[in-house]
Amino acid sequence: QPWVFYLGLERSGKVVRVGAVTRISDTEYLTAAHVFQEVKLAQDQGAHLLVRGADAEQWAPKAPNFGDLKVTFAGRQSADQPSPLDLAVFQLPLSFGAAHKLRKLPRSRLAPIIPEGPIRITTPTIFGERTTTGTARSSTIKGMIEHNATSQGGASGGLVMDLRSNVVGVHVGGVDGDTNFAIASSAILALLRLMQVNSYFTRAFTPEYKKDDDFNVDTFELTDEYRQELYEETHGDTQTALMQEDDEGS
């Protein structure tokens, strides 16, 4: 995945893998919010941040200072359960992508999962990447999916993809060693739209995909209720997302 790079923190002479970051446009990058916050806090405390491209064998010191980045959106991790707001989008200069030979995510498609359908997740290893497969299903937590693909430390923020290379979620962690959670494509799409992120994602219109109460798979449009709920959580007020769109369009 040459559009992905990994973050690591140097501690006691060892590199601890923290998370994955995906380049989704010329200058914008996506990861889990808790990864972004952990790195920022560690840098504030003087930790040394390293980065490594997906095809690189060595960690490089060409890391950005996360405290100085322009942040498009930085959500939060829930203390009680996985949250679809555990997502962050931030900007890096064009030179960063060039320095690490990062491509933009190809025209992969945000798509809902096929119930119990096969998925794959790529996680960092000491000298490269490891891809594991499993199955995914909807979660009882709105905006989330669950999967059983084996992941390693530092996988948070990585893409969960189906076997057609559609992006079905962003991995954010697991519980009890058996159930992993990812932010569903519907929530990712909602947040990217609300934050007006011009990503390279396109949409999938595959009839066999399950229907979802929060968005219409045929048109990939979010329901007004779900869009409003996410708007209020991300903007902290009760102005409707529909009103804002009308104002911007006038």
Short mmCIF file of C-alpha atoms in Angstrom, two decimals:
data_model
loop_
_atom_site.label_atom_id
_atom_site.label_comp_id
_atom_site.label_asym_id
_atom_site.label_seq_id
_atom_site.Cartn_x
_atom_site.Cartn_y
_atom_site.Cartn_z
CA GLN A 1 0.00 0.00 0.00
CA PRO A 2 2.27 2.82 -1.20
CA TRP A 3 -0.31 5.42 -0.07
CA VAL A 4 0.13 4.40 3.59
CA PHE A 5 2.88 5.24 6.03
CA TYR A 6 3.39 4.15 9.62
CA LEU A 7 4.18 6.11 12.76
CA GLY A 8 6.57 4.92 15.44
CA LEU A 9 7.85 6.39 18.70
CA GLU A 10 11.43 5.77 19.77
CA ARG A 11 11.50 4.68 23.39
CA SER A 12 14.49 3.23 25.25
CA GLY A 13 16.28 2.57 21.99
CA LYS A 14 13.34 0.69 20.48
CA VAL A 15 10.67 1.77 18.02
CA VAL A 16 7.11 1.26 19.23
CA ARG A 17 4.61 1.14 16.38
CA VAL A 18 1.75 3.58 16.97
CA GLY A 19 -0.50 3.64 13.92
CA ALA A 20 -1.07 3.90 10.19
CA VAL A 21 -1.82 7.00 8.13
CA THR A 22 -3.36 7.12 4.64
CA ARG A 23 -2.83 9.85 2.08
CA ILE A 24 -6.32 10.67 0.77
CA SER A 25 -5.60 13.76 -1.34
CA ASP A 26 -2.68 15.93 -2.42
CA THR A 27 -2.12 17.27 1.08
CA GLU A 28 -4.64 15.56 3.40
CA TYR A 29 -4.08 12.44 5.45
CA LEU A 30 -6.41 10.24 7.49
CA THR A 31 -5.83 8.20 10.64
CA ALA A 32 -7.53 7.29 13.91
CA ALA A 33 -8.01 10.23 16.27
CA HIS A 34 -6.43 8.36 19.18
CA VAL A 35 -3.30 7.76 17.10
CA PHE A 36 -3.07 11.46 16.26
CA GLN A 37 -3.57 12.45 19.90
CA GLU A 38 -1.05 9.88 21.21
CA VAL A 39 1.63 11.09 18.82
CA LYS A 40 0.97 14.76 19.56
CA LEU A 41 1.16 14.15 23.32
CA ALA A 42 4.34 12.09 23.00
CA GLN A 43 6.01 14.79 20.92
CA ASP A 44 4.96 17.44 23.43
CA GLN A 45 6.75 15.35 26.05
CA GLY A 46 9.91 15.17 23.97
CA ALA A 47 9.50 11.75 22.35
CA HIS A 48 11.22 11.14 19.02
CA LEU A 49 8.76 10.37 16.21
CA LEU A 50 9.77 8.20 13.25
CA VAL A 51 7.94 7.37 10.04
CA ARG A 52 8.18 4.49 7.59
CA GLY A 53 6.64 4.04 4.19
CA ALA A 54 4.80 0.82 3.52
CA ASP A 55 7.56 -0.48 1.25
CA ALA A 56 10.47 0.79 3.37
CA GLU A 57 12.59 -1.43 5.58
CA GLN A 58 13.91 1.32 7.82
CA TRP A 59 12.32 3.96 10.01
CA ALA A 60 13.16 7.52 8.96
CA PRO A 61 13.51 10.63 11.11
CA LYS A 62 11.64 12.81 8.58
CA ALA A 63 8.61 13.10 10.83
CA PRO A 64 6.31 16.12 11.04
CA ASN A 65 5.63 17.92 14.30
CA PHE A 66 2.02 17.05 14.99
CA GLY A 67 1.61 20.12 17.18
CA ASP A 68 2.19 22.37 14.17
CA LEU A 69 -0.06 20.62 11.66
CA LYS A 70 -3.18 22.15 10.18
CA VAL A 71 -5.97 19.86 11.36
CA THR A 72 -9.09 19.51 9.23
CA PHE A 73 -10.84 17.34 11.78
CA ALA A 74 -9.76 15.65 15.01
CA GLY A 75 -12.42 13.57 16.70
CA ARG A 76 -12.23 11.74 19.97
CA GLN A 77 -11.99 8.24 21.33
CA SER A 78 -14.85 7.18 23.59
CA ALA A 79 -13.88 5.91 27.01
CA ASP A 80 -16.76 3.44 27.01
CA GLN A 81 -16.80 1.90 23.55
CA PRO A 82 -15.39 2.32 20.03
CA SER A 83 -16.66 5.48 18.39
CA PRO A 84 -17.11 6.58 14.75
CA LEU A 85 -15.67 9.93 15.84
CA ASP A 86 -12.27 8.29 16.45
CA LEU A 87 -11.05 9.76 13.18
CA ALA A 88 -8.61 12.51 12.30
CA VAL A 89 -7.82 14.30 9.04
CA PHE A 90 -4.80 16.60 8.88
CA GLN A 91 -2.65 18.29 6.27
CA LEU A 92 0.98 17.80 5.29
CA PRO A 93 2.91 19.66 2.59
CA LEU A 94 3.34 18.14 -0.86
CA SER A 95 7.04 17.74 -0.12
CA PHE A 96 6.27 15.19 2.62
CA GLY A 97 4.54 12.84 0.21
CA ALA A 98 7.39 13.20 -2.26
CA ALA A 99 10.05 12.59 0.39
CA HIS A 100 8.44 9.30 1.42
CA LYS A 101 7.40 8.27 -2.09
CA LEU A 102 3.76 8.24 -1.08
CA ARG A 103 1.08 7.96 -3.69
CA LYS A 104 -2.43 9.23 -3.21
CA LEU A 105 -4.93 6.52 -2.40
CA PRO A 106 -6.08 5.29 -5.81
CA ARG A 107 -9.68 5.59 -6.77
CA SER A 108 -10.65 2.99 -4.26
CA ARG A 109 -14.25 3.10 -3.25
CA LEU A 110 -15.90 3.60 0.05
CA ALA A 111 -18.39 0.77 0.28
CA PRO A 112 -20.55 -0.93 2.89
CA ILE A 113 -19.62 -4.43 3.94
CA ILE A 114 -21.20 -7.61 2.70
CA PRO A 115 -22.49 -9.33 5.87
CA GLU A 116 -19.95 -11.96 6.91
CA GLY A 117 -18.07 -11.13 3.73
CA PRO A 118 -14.28 -11.47 3.44
CA ILE A 119 -12.07 -8.50 4.29
CA ARG A 120 -8.35 -7.87 4.64
CA ILE A 121 -6.25 -5.58 6.80
CA THR A 122 -2.58 -4.74 6.43
CA THR A 123 -0.54 -4.12 9.55
CA PRO A 124 3.09 -3.09 10.06
CA THR A 125 5.78 -5.60 10.95
CA ILE A 126 9.39 -5.04 11.94
CA PHE A 127 10.61 -4.92 8.34
CA GLY A 128 7.49 -4.40 6.22
CA GLU A 129 3.82 -5.26 6.16
CA ARG A 130 1.62 -8.24 6.89
CA THR A 131 -1.81 -8.73 5.35
CA THR A 132 -4.38 -10.86 7.17
CA THR A 133 -7.89 -11.76 6.16
CA GLY A 134 -11.12 -12.36 8.01
CA THR A 135 -14.80 -11.55 7.85
CA ALA A 136 -16.75 -8.45 8.83
CA ARG A 137 -20.22 -7.70 10.08
CA SER A 138 -22.25 -4.73 11.22
CA SER A 139 -21.84 -3.67 14.83
CA THR A 140 -24.49 -2.76 17.35
CA ILE A 141 -22.55 0.49 17.74
CA LYS A 142 -23.81 2.96 15.14
CA GLY A 143 -21.17 3.91 12.61
CA MET A 144 -18.95 0.90 13.36
CA ILE A 145 -18.27 -2.52 11.90
CA GLU A 146 -16.69 -5.56 13.57
CA HIS A 147 -14.13 -7.89 12.01
CA ASN A 148 -11.96 -10.83 13.06
CA ALA A 149 -8.86 -10.24 10.93
CA THR A 150 -5.77 -10.56 13.10
CA SER A 151 -4.06 -7.23 13.68
CA GLN A 152 -0.86 -6.22 15.42
CA GLY A 153 0.07 -3.23 17.52
CA GLY A 154 0.25 -0.08 15.42
CA ALA A 155 -2.57 -1.11 13.06
CA SER A 156 -4.98 1.60 14.22
CA GLY A 157 -5.78 4.06 11.45
CA GLY A 158 -5.19 1.42 8.77
CA LEU A 159 -7.69 0.65 6.05
CA VAL A 160 -10.01 -2.35 6.21
CA MET A 161 -10.74 -3.43 2.64
CA ASP A 162 -12.87 -6.06 0.99
CA LEU A 163 -11.37 -8.38 -1.60
CA ARG A 164 -12.37 -5.98 -4.37
CA SER A 165 -10.18 -3.29 -2.77
CA ASN A 166 -13.18 -1.29 -1.63
CA VAL A 167 -12.56 0.59 1.61
CA VAL A 168 -15.11 -0.66 4.13
CA GLY A 169 -13.63 0.90 7.24
CA VAL A 170 -10.74 2.34 9.25
CA HIS A 171 -9.38 0.03 11.95
CA VAL A 172 -9.41 1.55 15.45
CA GLY A 173 -8.72 -1.38 17.79
CA GLY A 174 -10.12 -4.49 19.38
CA VAL A 175 -11.38 -6.03 22.60
CA ASP A 176 -10.92 -9.46 24.17
CA GLY A 177 -8.54 -10.51 21.40
CA ASP A 178 -11.35 -11.76 19.17
CA THR A 179 -13.41 -8.75 18.08
CA ASN A 180 -11.84 -5.85 16.20
CA PHE A 181 -13.62 -2.61 15.46
CA ALA A 182 -13.42 -0.29 12.48
CA ILE A 183 -15.19 2.95 11.64
CA ALA A 184 -17.71 2.09 8.93
CA SER A 185 -17.51 3.59 5.46
CA SER A 186 -20.82 5.41 6.02
CA ALA A 187 -19.39 7.30 8.99
CA ILE A 188 -16.14 8.05 7.14
CA LEU A 189 -18.09 9.42 4.20
CA ALA A 190 -20.28 11.51 6.50
CA LEU A 191 -17.31 13.06 8.27
CA LEU A 192 -15.40 13.73 5.06
CA ARG A 193 -18.45 15.47 3.62
CA LEU A 194 -19.21 17.47 6.75
CA MET A 195 -15.60 18.62 6.94
CA GLN A 196 -15.59 19.28 3.19
CA VAL A 197 -12.57 17.07 2.62
CA ASN A 198 -11.92 16.64 -1.10
CA SER A 199 -10.68 13.06 -0.99
CA TYR A 200 -10.06 10.62 -3.81
CA PHE A 201 -12.73 8.20 -2.66
CA THR A 202 -15.41 7.22 -5.11
CA ARG A 203 -18.55 5.23 -4.41
CA ALA A 204 -19.55 1.65 -5.01
CA PHE A 205 -22.98 0.75 -6.31
CA THR A 206 -23.07 -3.01 -5.88
CA PRO A 207 -26.57 -4.47 -5.37
CA GLU A 208 -25.37 -7.35 -3.19
CA TYR A 209 -24.17 -4.99 -0.45
CA LYS A 210 -26.39 -5.00 2.61
CA LYS A 211 -28.90 -2.26 3.25
CA ASP A 212 -28.00 0.04 6.10
CA ASP A 213 -30.39 2.07 8.22
CA ASP A 214 -28.04 5.06 8.15
CA PHE A 215 -27.50 5.43 4.44
CA ASN A 216 -29.03 4.37 1.16
CA VAL A 217 -26.70 1.96 -0.58
CA ASP A 218 -28.27 2.58 -3.97
CA THR A 219 -27.45 6.29 -3.91
CA PHE A 220 -24.91 6.26 -1.05
CA GLU A 221 -26.78 9.19 0.50
CA LEU A 222 -26.83 9.51 4.29
CA THR A 223 -30.16 9.74 6.05
CA ASP A 224 -31.03 13.20 7.35
CA GLU A 225 -31.13 11.86 10.91
CA TYR A 226 -27.66 10.33 10.78
CA ARG A 227 -26.15 13.36 9.05
CA GLN A 228 -27.67 15.65 11.68
CA GLU A 229 -26.43 13.47 14.53
CA LEU A 230 -22.86 13.52 13.24
CA TYR A 231 -23.05 17.26 12.54
CA GLU A 232 -24.05 18.05 16.10
CA GLU A 233 -21.33 15.80 17.54
CA THR A 234 -18.58 17.27 15.36
CA HIS A 235 -19.66 20.93 15.41
CA GLY A 236 -20.99 21.12 18.95
CA ASP A 237 -24.16 23.02 18.10
CA THR A 238 -27.68 22.33 16.93
CA GLN A 239 -27.65 24.13 13.60
CA THR A 240 -28.80 21.57 11.09
CA ALA A 241 -26.45 20.17 8.52
CA LEU A 242 -29.18 20.66 5.92
CA MET A 243 -29.48 24.36 6.74
CA GLN A 244 -25.73 24.76 6.44
CA GLU A 245 -25.70 23.08 3.06
CA ASP A 246 -28.53 25.34 1.88
CA ASP A 247 -26.67 28.43 3.05
CA GLU A 248 -23.46 27.36 1.35
CA GLY A 249 -25.30 26.64 -1.86
CA SER A 250 -27.06 30.02 -1.96
#
